XYZ file of N, CA, C and O in Angstrom:
800
model
N 97.887 63.205 131.283
C 97.149 63.546 130.155
C 95.967 62.541 129.558
O 96.380 61.431 129.510
N 94.562 62.991 129.505
C 93.660 61.834 129.487
C 93.777 61.070 128.368
O 94.053 61.832 127.327
N 93.511 59.676 128.108
C 93.403 59.137 126.702
C 92.108 58.326 126.734
O 91.869 57.464 126.041
N 90.856 59.085 127.236
C 89.686 58.324 127.610
C 88.858 59.193 126.760
O 88.961 60.339 126.699
N 88.788 58.669 125.268
C 87.697 59.460 124.500
C 86.323 59.926 125.191
O 85.653 58.865 125.740
N 86.005 60.994 124.949
C 84.635 61.299 125.517
C 83.604 60.549 124.503
O 83.783 60.261 123.513
N 82.184 60.131 125.320
C 81.346 59.459 124.432
C 80.033 59.952 123.966
O 79.861 61.388 124.187
N 79.452 59.445 123.252
C 78.277 60.082 122.615
C 77.039 60.050 123.487
O 76.708 61.358 123.473
N 77.149 59.589 124.456
C 76.096 59.654 125.649
C 76.248 60.645 126.904
O 75.643 61.640 126.653
N 77.704 61.219 126.651
C 77.751 62.183 127.636
C 77.775 63.835 126.872
O 77.405 64.656 127.232
N 77.702 63.526 125.612
C 77.771 64.468 124.765
C 76.124 64.841 124.485
O 76.001 66.183 123.866
N 75.450 63.812 124.572
C 74.111 64.055 123.851
C 73.137 64.919 125.016
O 72.554 64.142 125.744
N 73.363 66.118 125.553
C 73.020 66.920 126.304
C 72.957 67.974 125.710
O 73.188 68.807 124.710
N 72.317 69.089 126.558
C 71.881 70.408 126.474
C 73.236 71.034 126.423
O 74.379 71.214 126.759
N 73.323 72.029 124.632
C 74.738 72.439 124.584
C 75.364 73.514 125.681
O 76.395 73.361 125.480
N 74.337 74.202 126.879
C 75.172 74.559 127.629
C 75.838 73.664 128.662
O 76.842 73.811 129.334
N 75.648 72.778 128.707
C 75.835 71.661 129.590
C 76.827 70.621 128.869
O 78.222 70.636 129.574
N 76.988 70.532 127.512
C 78.000 70.015 127.145
C 79.421 71.226 126.680
O 80.373 70.663 126.756
N 78.733 72.454 126.420
C 79.980 73.337 126.783
C 80.904 73.243 127.868
O 82.261 73.490 127.835
N 79.990 72.996 128.916
C 80.908 72.795 130.175
C 81.850 71.799 130.584
O 82.836 72.068 131.069
N 81.323 70.638 129.994
C 82.089 69.602 129.845
C 83.126 69.792 129.094
O 84.060 68.914 129.029
N 83.163 70.493 127.727
C 84.687 70.242 127.115
C 85.481 71.288 127.212
O 86.674 71.034 127.037
N 85.125 71.959 128.271
C 86.334 73.078 129.144
C 87.347 72.154 129.462
O 86.900 70.974 130.523
N 88.317 72.189 129.013
C 89.547 71.562 129.749
C 89.592 69.731 129.081
O 90.654 69.283 128.964
N 88.591 70.005 127.927
C 89.019 68.689 126.850
C 89.930 68.706 125.950
O 90.276 69.869 126.094
N 90.416 67.545 125.359
C 91.605 67.808 124.324
C 90.654 67.320 123.195
O 90.271 66.568 122.888
N 91.267 68.051 122.064
C 91.100 67.704 120.732
C 92.085 67.279 119.843
O 92.842 68.272 120.073
N 92.503 66.389 119.412
C 93.499 65.808 118.704
C 93.518 65.728 117.406
O 92.296 64.797 116.649
N 94.087 66.459 116.457
C 94.062 66.197 115.045
C 95.305 66.796 114.193
O 96.027 67.443 114.864
N 95.855 65.805 113.171
C 96.702 66.543 112.033
C 98.095 66.643 112.813
O 99.039 67.340 112.606
N 98.401 65.598 114.031
C 99.717 65.764 114.717
C 99.605 66.661 116.055
O 100.731 66.845 116.594
N 98.325 67.423 116.058
C 98.374 68.216 116.920
C 97.115 67.918 118.356
O 96.295 67.921 117.731
N 97.913 68.388 119.672
C 96.674 68.040 120.447
C 96.252 69.456 121.544
O 97.411 70.192 121.917
N 95.165 69.393 121.466
C 94.854 70.987 121.880
C 93.547 70.581 123.100
O 93.063 70.183 123.231
N 93.934 71.619 124.111
C 93.088 71.688 125.457
C 92.319 72.754 125.056
O 92.747 74.199 124.644
N 90.734 72.467 125.278
C 89.769 73.490 124.876
C 89.830 74.453 126.491
O 89.678 73.954 127.182
N 89.778 75.692 126.302
C 89.927 76.254 126.910
C 88.271 77.694 126.743
O 88.513 78.334 127.933
N 88.238 77.629 125.647
C 87.028 78.712 125.552
C 85.643 77.887 124.546
O 86.467 77.357 123.568
N 84.754 78.080 125.036
C 83.525 77.578 123.757
C 82.324 78.320 123.841
O 81.993 79.470 124.713
N 81.609 77.945 122.707
C 80.205 78.827 122.940
C 78.828 77.721 122.779
O 79.203 77.154 121.670
N 77.785 77.819 123.397
C 76.548 76.846 123.211
C 75.731 77.412 122.187
O 75.495 78.906 122.212
N 75.323 76.875 121.326
C 74.012 77.112 120.195
C 72.948 76.170 120.300
O 73.683 74.829 120.008
N 72.026 76.602 120.183
C 71.066 75.451 120.137
C 70.142 75.594 118.816
O 71.063 75.905 117.881
N 68.996 75.451 118.322
C 68.200 75.305 117.066
C 67.315 76.274 117.039
O 67.417 77.503 116.769
N 65.797 75.660 117.008
C 65.096 76.388 116.683
C 64.450 77.787 117.815
O 63.536 78.603 117.234
N 65.335 77.650 119.052
C 65.017 78.545 119.787
C 66.051 79.502 120.150
O 66.152 80.415 121.118
N 67.217 79.198 119.022
C 68.244 80.359 119.420
C 68.500 80.781 118.128
O 68.935 80.386 117.176
N 68.151 82.284 117.948
C 67.993 82.953 116.874
C 69.258 83.232 116.270
O 69.977 83.611 114.935
N 70.513 83.103 117.005
C 71.898 83.156 116.477
C 72.631 81.506 116.157
O 73.843 81.815 115.427
N 71.972 80.749 116.218
C 72.347 79.265 115.516
C 72.125 79.245 113.744
O 71.241 79.515 113.357
N 72.933 78.412 113.326
C 73.109 77.933 112.166
C 71.445 77.467 111.751
O 71.002 77.073 110.660
N 70.832 76.554 112.699
C 69.813 75.885 112.932
C 68.554 76.458 113.106
O 67.721 75.822 112.960
N 68.425 77.777 113.188
C 67.373 78.477 113.902
C 66.419 78.392 112.826
O 65.202 78.292 112.919
N 66.562 78.614 111.273
C 65.443 78.647 110.179
C 65.392 77.340 109.777
O 64.539 77.061 108.846
N 65.868 75.964 110.239
C 65.806 74.660 109.729
C 66.821 74.020 109.144
O 68.026 74.525 109.041
N 66.630 72.766 108.991
C 67.890 72.090 108.091
C 67.824 72.349 106.985
O 67.280 72.358 105.828
N 69.317 72.421 106.409
C 70.103 72.275 105.303
C 70.973 71.695 104.943
O 71.426 71.116 105.955
N 71.631 71.588 103.512
C 72.843 70.767 103.402
C 73.824 71.282 104.418
O 74.736 70.514 104.424
N 74.172 72.704 104.366
C 75.349 73.144 105.225
C 75.154 72.404 106.932
O 76.162 72.114 107.199
N 74.010 72.644 107.618
C 73.740 72.584 108.738
C 73.467 71.143 109.295
O 73.427 70.736 110.169
N 73.071 70.364 108.228
C 72.694 68.809 108.107
C 73.510 68.191 109.335
O 73.153 67.549 110.437
N 74.642 68.268 109.813
C 75.302 67.616 110.946
C 75.184 67.898 112.079
O 75.075 67.279 113.318
N 74.600 68.974 112.417
C 74.247 69.572 113.611
C 73.005 69.210 114.132
O 72.446 69.294 115.501
N 72.554 68.459 113.314
C 71.077 67.811 113.720
C 71.109 66.338 114.495
O 70.434 65.965 114.825
N 72.543 66.186 114.760
C 72.700 64.777 115.342
C 73.041 63.660 114.469
O 73.042 63.810 113.129
N 73.264 62.544 115.127
C 73.484 62.670 116.555
C 74.997 63.237 117.009
O 75.504 63.502 116.707
N 74.760 63.184 118.572
C 76.137 64.145 119.103
C 77.213 63.282 118.755
O 77.497 61.841 118.584
N 78.348 64.003 119.220
C 79.669 63.661 118.902
C 80.248 63.864 117.687
O 81.603 63.255 117.566
N 79.394 64.524 116.923
C 80.229 64.436 115.506
C 80.772 66.092 115.420
O 80.431 66.709 116.157
N 81.735 66.319 114.405
C 82.115 67.582 114.312
C 81.710 68.396 113.102
O 81.245 67.780 112.129
N 81.006 69.359 113.548
C 80.603 70.221 112.409
C 81.546 71.072 112.267
O 81.786 72.410 113.090
N 81.788 71.566 111.140
C 82.885 72.644 110.385
C 82.193 73.052 109.290
O 81.553 72.791 108.285
N 82.470 74.488 109.512
C 81.812 75.419 108.248
C 82.804 76.365 108.211
O 83.753 76.771 108.872
N 82.674 77.536 106.864
C 83.648 78.353 106.268
C 82.778 79.359 106.791
O 81.414 79.550 106.442
N 83.588 80.548 107.355
C 83.212 81.633 107.814
C 83.397 83.118 107.244
O 84.894 83.107 106.591
N 82.992 83.978 106.484
C 83.589 85.544 105.811
C 84.234 84.773 104.705
O 85.204 86.084 104.173
N 84.063 83.826 103.859
C 85.018 83.555 102.825
C 86.391 83.480 103.283
O 87.618 82.941 102.244
N 86.995 83.300 104.541
C 88.388 83.101 105.042
C 88.770 82.092 105.900
O 90.134 81.209 105.541
N 88.024 81.857 106.924
C 88.264 80.941 108.047
C 87.149 79.947 108.266
O 85.981 79.618 107.740
N 87.693 78.620 108.671
C 86.922 77.527 108.934
C 86.810 77.803 110.898
O 87.843 78.050 111.130
N 85.366 77.243 111.134
C 85.352 77.044 112.609
C 84.599 75.639 113.010
O 84.187 75.025 111.963
N 84.965 75.024 114.281
C 84.984 73.878 114.608
C 83.563 73.799 115.988
O 83.710 74.484 116.400
N 82.921 72.701 115.550
C 81.768 72.622 116.646
C 82.065 71.239 117.035
O 81.905 70.259 115.631
N 81.509 71.052 118.374
C 80.795 69.337 118.472
C 79.499 69.471 118.573
O 78.650 70.183 119.385
N 79.239 68.485 118.296
C 77.535 68.417 118.043
C 77.109 67.857 119.243
O 77.663 66.663 119.805
N 75.859 68.222 119.654
C 75.332 67.572 120.947
C 73.941 67.403 121.026
O 73.100 67.327 119.772
N 73.271 67.032 122.010
C 71.683 67.009 122.080
C 71.516 65.516 121.526
O 72.538 64.628 121.115
N 70.583 65.218 120.854
C 70.251 63.641 120.109
C 69.772 64.079 119.002
O 69.389 64.894 118.165
N 69.674 62.603 118.379
C 69.242 62.689 116.689
C 68.220 63.465 116.589
O 67.313 63.404 116.873
N 68.201 64.525 115.428
C 67.011 64.957 115.077
C 66.913 66.410 115.691
O 66.087 67.296 115.321
N 67.439 66.417 117.038
C 67.511 67.888 117.835
C 68.500 68.668 117.648
O 69.760 68.176 118.050
N 68.529 69.723 116.702
C 69.985 70.458 116.660
C 70.656 71.254 117.868
O 69.808 71.383 118.649
N 71.522 70.906 118.061
C 72.467 71.774 118.986
C 74.024 71.260 118.816
O 74.638 70.488 118.309
N 74.915 72.530 119.113
C 76.415 72.337 119.095
C 76.913 72.940 120.009
O 76.404 74.195 120.215
N 78.314 72.835 120.112
C 79.180 74.174 121.051
C 80.179 74.330 119.940
O 81.429 73.297 119.588
N 80.575 75.934 119.477
C 81.468 76.117 118.662
C 82.864 76.297 119.803
O 83.144 76.686 121.066
N 83.985 75.751 119.289
C 85.366 75.752 119.972
C 86.033 76.861 119.820
O 86.538 77.012 118.513
N 86.282 77.836 120.761
C 86.845 79.062 120.325
C 88.113 79.168 120.886
O 88.552 80.216 119.785
N 88.581 78.508 121.339
C 90.261 78.761 121.921
C 90.887 77.583 122.372
O 89.930 76.612 123.462
N 92.067 77.083 122.378
C 92.668 76.318 123.021
C 94.124 76.456 123.318
O 94.540 77.535 122.807
N 94.717 75.760 124.131
C 95.829 75.604 124.221
C 96.596 74.509 123.626
O 96.639 73.310 124.016
N 97.726 74.545 122.751
C 98.450 73.593 122.233
C 99.427 72.809 123.360
O 99.999 73.203 123.969
N 99.040 71.727 123.523
C 99.696 70.626 124.562
C 100.560 69.614 124.065
O 101.568 69.115 124.455
N 100.346 69.281 122.520
C 101.289 68.723 121.619
C 101.406 68.742 120.429
O 100.025 69.425 119.691
N 102.585 68.822 119.832
C 102.601 68.971 118.313
C 102.701 70.631 118.031
O 102.421 71.156 117.375
N 103.326 71.209 119.228
C 103.533 72.514 119.094
C 104.384 73.085 117.617
O 104.245 74.168 117.302
N 105.349 72.090 117.509
C 106.305 72.588 116.304
C 105.382 72.637 114.970
O 105.340 73.430 114.261
N 104.672 71.623 114.988
C 103.651 71.350 113.928
C 102.473 72.413 113.866
O 102.622 73.456 112.874
N 101.948 73.066 114.816
C 101.103 74.453 115.256
C 101.806 75.684 114.747
O 101.432 76.218 113.935
N 103.463 75.791 115.235
C 103.781 76.743 114.661
C 104.405 76.876 113.180
O 104.138 77.989 112.569
N 104.315 75.649 112.353
C 104.326 75.780 111.282
C 103.183 76.330 110.649
O 103.222 76.322 109.236
N 102.044 75.366 111.028
C 100.895 76.104 110.503
C 100.204 77.475 110.760
O 99.714 78.085 110.184
N 101.112 78.199 111.806
C 100.748 79.438 112.022
C 101.712 80.262 112.515
O 102.369 80.714 113.720
N 102.733 80.237 111.524
C 104.281 81.249 111.665
C 104.374 82.117 112.003
O 104.867 82.949 112.745
N 103.173 82.994 111.819
C 103.062 84.539 112.710
C 102.587 84.335 113.846
O 102.582 85.768 114.677
N 102.451 83.519 114.646
C 102.323 83.803 116.199
C 103.356 83.778 116.902
O 104.556 83.754 116.617
N 103.212 85.195 117.602
C 104.391 85.719 118.792
C 104.436 84.692 120.067
O 105.817 84.877 120.507
N 103.421 83.887 120.127
C 103.737 82.875 121.435
C 102.938 81.643 121.169
O 101.961 81.812 120.461
N 103.196 81.033 122.140
C 102.162 79.334 122.059
C 100.936 79.987 122.243
O 99.952 79.510 122.264
N 100.547 80.954 123.510
C 99.263 81.412 123.705
C 98.558 81.359 122.787
O 97.514 81.673 122.456
N 98.967 82.160 121.463
C 98.346 82.523 120.455
C 97.794 81.879 119.329
O 97.407 82.243 118.545
N 98.707 80.555 119.172
C 98.405 79.568 118.554
C 97.205 79.321 118.020
O 96.405 79.250 116.818
N 96.147 79.020 119.238
C 94.830 78.538 118.903
C 94.051 79.843 119.529
O 92.917 79.071 120.217
N 94.391 80.883 119.817
C 93.358 81.567 120.552
C 92.564 82.669 119.432
O 92.751 83.284 118.835
N 91.117 81.642 119.233
C 90.261 82.174 118.375
C 89.695 81.122 117.775
O 90.578 80.214 117.300
N 88.449 80.817 117.143
C 88.159 79.270 116.416
C 88.961 79.359 115.186
O 88.858 78.280 115.087
N 89.340 80.597 114.482
C 89.783 80.488 112.983
C 91.088 79.601 113.430
O 91.812 78.763 112.498
N 91.878 80.517 114.169
C 93.165 79.853 114.826
C 93.438 78.451 114.961
O 94.461 77.633 114.867
N 92.447 77.713 116.123
C 92.223 76.671 116.439
C 92.403 75.728 115.208
O 92.740 74.703 115.150
N 91.210 76.351 114.203
C 91.111 75.054 113.194
C 92.346 75.220 112.546
O 93.036 74.258 112.196
N 93.256 76.244 112.164
C 94.388 76.417 111.459
C 95.641 75.358 112.050
O 95.957 74.671 111.134
N 96.025 75.521 113.275
C 96.969 74.605 113.745
C 96.554 73.205 114.097
O 97.330 72.014 113.892
N 95.308 72.647 114.146
C 94.590 71.263 114.134
C 94.521 70.847 112.470
O 94.508 69.641 112.034
N 94.601 71.723 111.726
C 94.734 71.069 110.117
C 93.367 71.105 109.653
O 93.257 70.198 109.016
N 91.939 71.620 110.312
C 90.756 71.272 110.331
C 90.219 72.288 108.937
O 90.726 73.583 108.920
N 88.947 71.411 108.235
C 88.687 72.261 107.102
C 87.238 71.864 107.064
O 86.937 70.553 107.847
N 86.591 71.819 105.835
C 85.389 71.328 105.465
C 85.502 69.972 105.037
O 84.433 69.335 105.273
N 86.641 69.128 104.826
C 86.532 67.933 104.321
C 86.625 67.222 105.890
O 86.166 66.080 105.271
N 86.406 67.612 107.189
C 86.549 67.120 107.951
C 85.300 66.902 108.878
O 84.924 66.329 109.658
N 83.665 67.953 108.365
C 82.953 67.972 108.792
C 82.142 66.561 108.380
O 82.474 65.582 107.420
N 81.548 66.308 109.840
C 80.822 64.940 109.644
C 81.567 64.079 110.490
O 81.151 62.717 110.554
N 82.864 64.082 110.931
C 83.707 63.053 111.516
C 83.010 62.507 112.726
O 82.569 63.437 113.528
N 83.447 61.239 113.368
C 82.902 60.955 114.955
C 83.881 61.248 115.800
O 85.134 60.519 115.280
N 83.925 62.138 116.484
C 84.947 62.728 117.456
C 84.996 61.660 118.428
O 85.925 61.663 119.203
N 84.111 60.459 118.815
C 84.169 59.642 119.798
C 84.656 58.198 119.545
O 84.917 57.423 120.132
N 85.326 58.353 118.105
C 85.788 56.794 117.428
C 86.814 57.084 117.676
O 88.085 57.892 117.361
N 87.857 55.755 118.018
C 89.296 55.744 118.295
C 89.754 55.763 116.881
O 90.914 56.164 116.738
N 88.896 55.225 115.872
C 89.702 55.272 114.595
C 89.627 56.776 113.826
O 90.082 56.653 112.593
N 88.916 57.581 114.144
C 89.024 58.581 113.550
C 89.968 59.797 113.609
O 90.963 59.552 114.514
N 90.156 60.242 112.490
C 91.189 61.329 112.231
C 91.656 62.364 113.075
O 92.192 63.311 113.438
N 90.247 62.781 114.001
C 89.875 63.860 114.761
C 89.379 63.460 115.634
O 88.166 63.048 115.845
N 89.774 63.484 117.325
C 89.527 62.733 118.232
C 89.374 63.595 119.524
O 89.837 64.859 119.653
N 88.135 63.471 120.496
C 88.080 63.996 121.770
C 88.054 63.354 122.627
O 87.623 62.596 123.208
N 88.879 63.814 123.712
C 89.185 63.200 125.020
C 88.759 64.044 126.209
O 88.924 65.151 125.951
N 88.427 63.155 126.925
C 88.002 63.830 128.449
C 89.217 64.591 128.910
O 90.429 64.045 129.203
N 88.794 65.627 129.527
C 89.754 66.351 130.823
C 89.240 66.532 131.907
O 88.153 66.111 132.347
N 90.231 66.940 132.795
C 89.972 67.171 134.255
C 88.608 68.376 134.292
O 88.733 69.270 134.076
N 87.776 68.265 135.160
C 86.386 69.046 135.305
C 87.237 70.870 135.896
O 88.278 70.575 136.496
N 86.900 71.600 135.203
C 87.391 72.672 135.631
C 86.980 73.391 136.783
O 85.953 73.450 137.188
N 87.989 73.720 137.451
C 87.740 74.281 139.148
C 86.627 75.753 138.989
O 85.754 75.786 139.910
N 86.923 76.853 138.001
C 86.561 77.949 137.755
C 86.229 77.753 136.204
O 86.845 77.835 135.574
N 84.591 78.053 136.131
C 84.193 78.324 134.543
C 83.635 79.836 134.553
O 82.431 80.095 135.508
N 84.095 80.383 133.763
C 83.788 81.921 133.418
C 82.362 82.313 132.452
O 82.399 81.228 131.308
N 81.279 83.196 132.645
C 80.200 83.262 131.548
C 80.086 84.409 131.100
O 80.199 85.207 131.811
N 79.554 84.387 129.892
C 79.530 86.210 129.195
C 78.807 85.637 128.025
O 78.659 84.641 127.319
N 78.779 86.854 127.477
C 77.847 86.965 126.033
C 78.781 86.241 125.135
O 79.912 86.449 125.053
N 77.671 85.633 124.184
C 78.824 84.870 122.795
C 79.288 86.354 121.732
O 79.090 87.560 122.319
N 80.724 85.929 121.114
C 81.334 86.664 120.215
C 80.385 86.743 118.920
O 80.679 85.955 118.299
N 80.520 88.260 118.330
C 80.327 88.654 117.245
C 79.088 88.516 116.560
O 79.145 88.265 115.152
N 78.293 87.817 117.388
C 77.002 87.367 116.681
C 75.860 88.646 116.135
O 76.224 89.818 117.226
N 75.327 88.676 115.332
C 74.443 89.580 115.138
C 73.032 89.796 115.955
O 72.185 90.844 115.792
N 72.523 88.529 116.462
C 71.229 88.605 117.224
C 71.535 87.534 118.484
O 72.657 87.515 118.816
N 70.781 87.819 119.644
C 70.872 87.246 120.747
C 72.538 87.712 121.438
O 73.264 86.878 122.263
N 72.760 88.752 121.331
C 73.907 89.443 121.792
C 74.318 89.285 123.092
O 75.527 89.058 123.389
N 73.219 89.450 123.853
C 73.335 89.297 125.333
C 73.410 88.073 126.184
O 73.498 87.855 127.554
N 72.670 86.905 125.338
C 72.783 85.658 125.787
C 74.263 85.104 126.554
O 75.106 84.957 125.613
N 74.095 84.721 127.628
C 75.755 84.551 128.346
C 75.719 82.787 127.709
O 76.229 82.260 129.219
N 76.249 82.486 126.619
C 76.529 81.177 126.736
C 78.004 81.124 126.012
O 78.018 79.938 125.234
N 78.710 82.120 126.371
C 80.324 82.001 125.983
C 81.021 81.198 127.356
O 80.565 81.882 128.209
N 81.495 80.068 127.681
C 81.849 79.830 128.579
C 83.706 79.785 128.437
O 84.025 79.481 127.472
N 84.426 80.040 129.183
C 85.918 79.946 129.382
C 86.606 79.542 130.800
O 85.542 79.902 131.723
N 87.736 79.230 130.881
C 88.413 78.480 132.199
C 89.444 80.166 131.934
O 90.041 80.674 130.609
N 90.522 79.889 133.140
C 91.420 81.094 133.291
C 92.577 80.455 132.384
O 93.114 79.346 132.864
N 92.757 80.995 131.274
C 94.184 80.774 130.433
C 94.237 82.076 129.714
O 93.573 82.800 129.081
N 95.786 82.214 128.954
C 96.279 83.376 128.160
C 95.840 82.906 126.685
O 95.547 83.827 126.151
N 95.099 81.815 126.303
C 94.706 81.339 125.105
C 93.223 81.799 124.981
O 92.819 81.867 124.048
N 92.430 82.268 125.979
C 91.394 82.748 125.533
C 91.009 83.615 124.671
O 91.815 84.973 124.742
N 90.356 83.812 124.011
C 90.238 85.211 123.141
C 89.651 86.454 123.269
O 88.995 86.402 124.553
N 89.744 87.276 123.004
C 89.226 88.735 123.394
C 87.763 88.811 122.845
O 87.659 88.839 121.663
N 87.050 89.307 123.824
C 85.400 89.387 123.596
C 85.186 90.872 122.472
O 86.068 91.806 122.920
N 84.738 90.175 121.856
C 83.850 91.596 120.780
C 82.564 91.550 120.653
O 82.261 90.414 119.747
N 81.851 92.312 121.135
C 80.256 92.278 120.873
C 80.117 92.635 119.211
O 80.686 93.174 118.542
N 79.034 91.854 118.902
C 78.436 91.364 117.566
C 77.482 92.637 117.020
O 77.311 93.839 117.747
N 76.851 92.520 116.378
C 76.309 93.493 115.963
C 75.496 92.989 114.109
O 74.376 93.483 113.910
N 76.835 92.984 113.493
C 76.647 92.907 111.986
C 76.907 91.279 111.363
O 76.339 90.782 110.708
N 78.123 90.881 111.779
C 78.656 89.388 111.666
C 77.832 88.487 112.280
O 77.363 88.754 113.600
N 78.057 87.321 112.348
C 77.183 86.242 112.572
C 78.105 84.866 112.793
O 78.072 83.681 111.578
N 79.228 84.794 113.467
C 80.077 83.493 113.482
C 79.674 82.381 114.110
O 80.377 82.336 115.303
N 78.305 82.153 114.158
C 77.650 81.396 115.040
C 77.691 79.848 114.763
O 77.739 79.662 113.374
N 77.400 79.012 115.344
C 77.227 77.500 114.906
C 75.935 77.065 114.616
O 75.082 77.536 115.248
């Protein structure tokens, strides 16, 4: 399993390229390590499904870079979602982490999500992923590329096969194929949007 942290330079790229790079990578926090198996790319001014489409706000400030930082937001008044910031400083873009496989700290993950019926369900979906890693808004803005950070992002093996399709649950740009995933039982179920917008 990789012990090499992803670098800011690697992540400072178009969110679509960053999304593909993140598949198979590892996110570690709160005593749990998750292998990322599903992601969604979001840009800024040219992506109406993005939190940054209408410009910079206190909520989305982190998404404007630089790359390699964690953007955490609260959605529907219930759940947290985690994103990896990409592109360059001042240019908004991020990748929503939709699902992962718990590869270390499974006991801790089950203690945080005791209703899970299997290991594959622990981080199957963005809210569940945040729950098993213990992520909330207090970690927003942490540097994922730093060895001293409590939340760290490690390189993984390049995925042999990457699937692409529409993003989940967005209210606009519903057919844009910027959701990417690799074969895994932890990949979430696709739900077409229309009213709600759990986007980055």
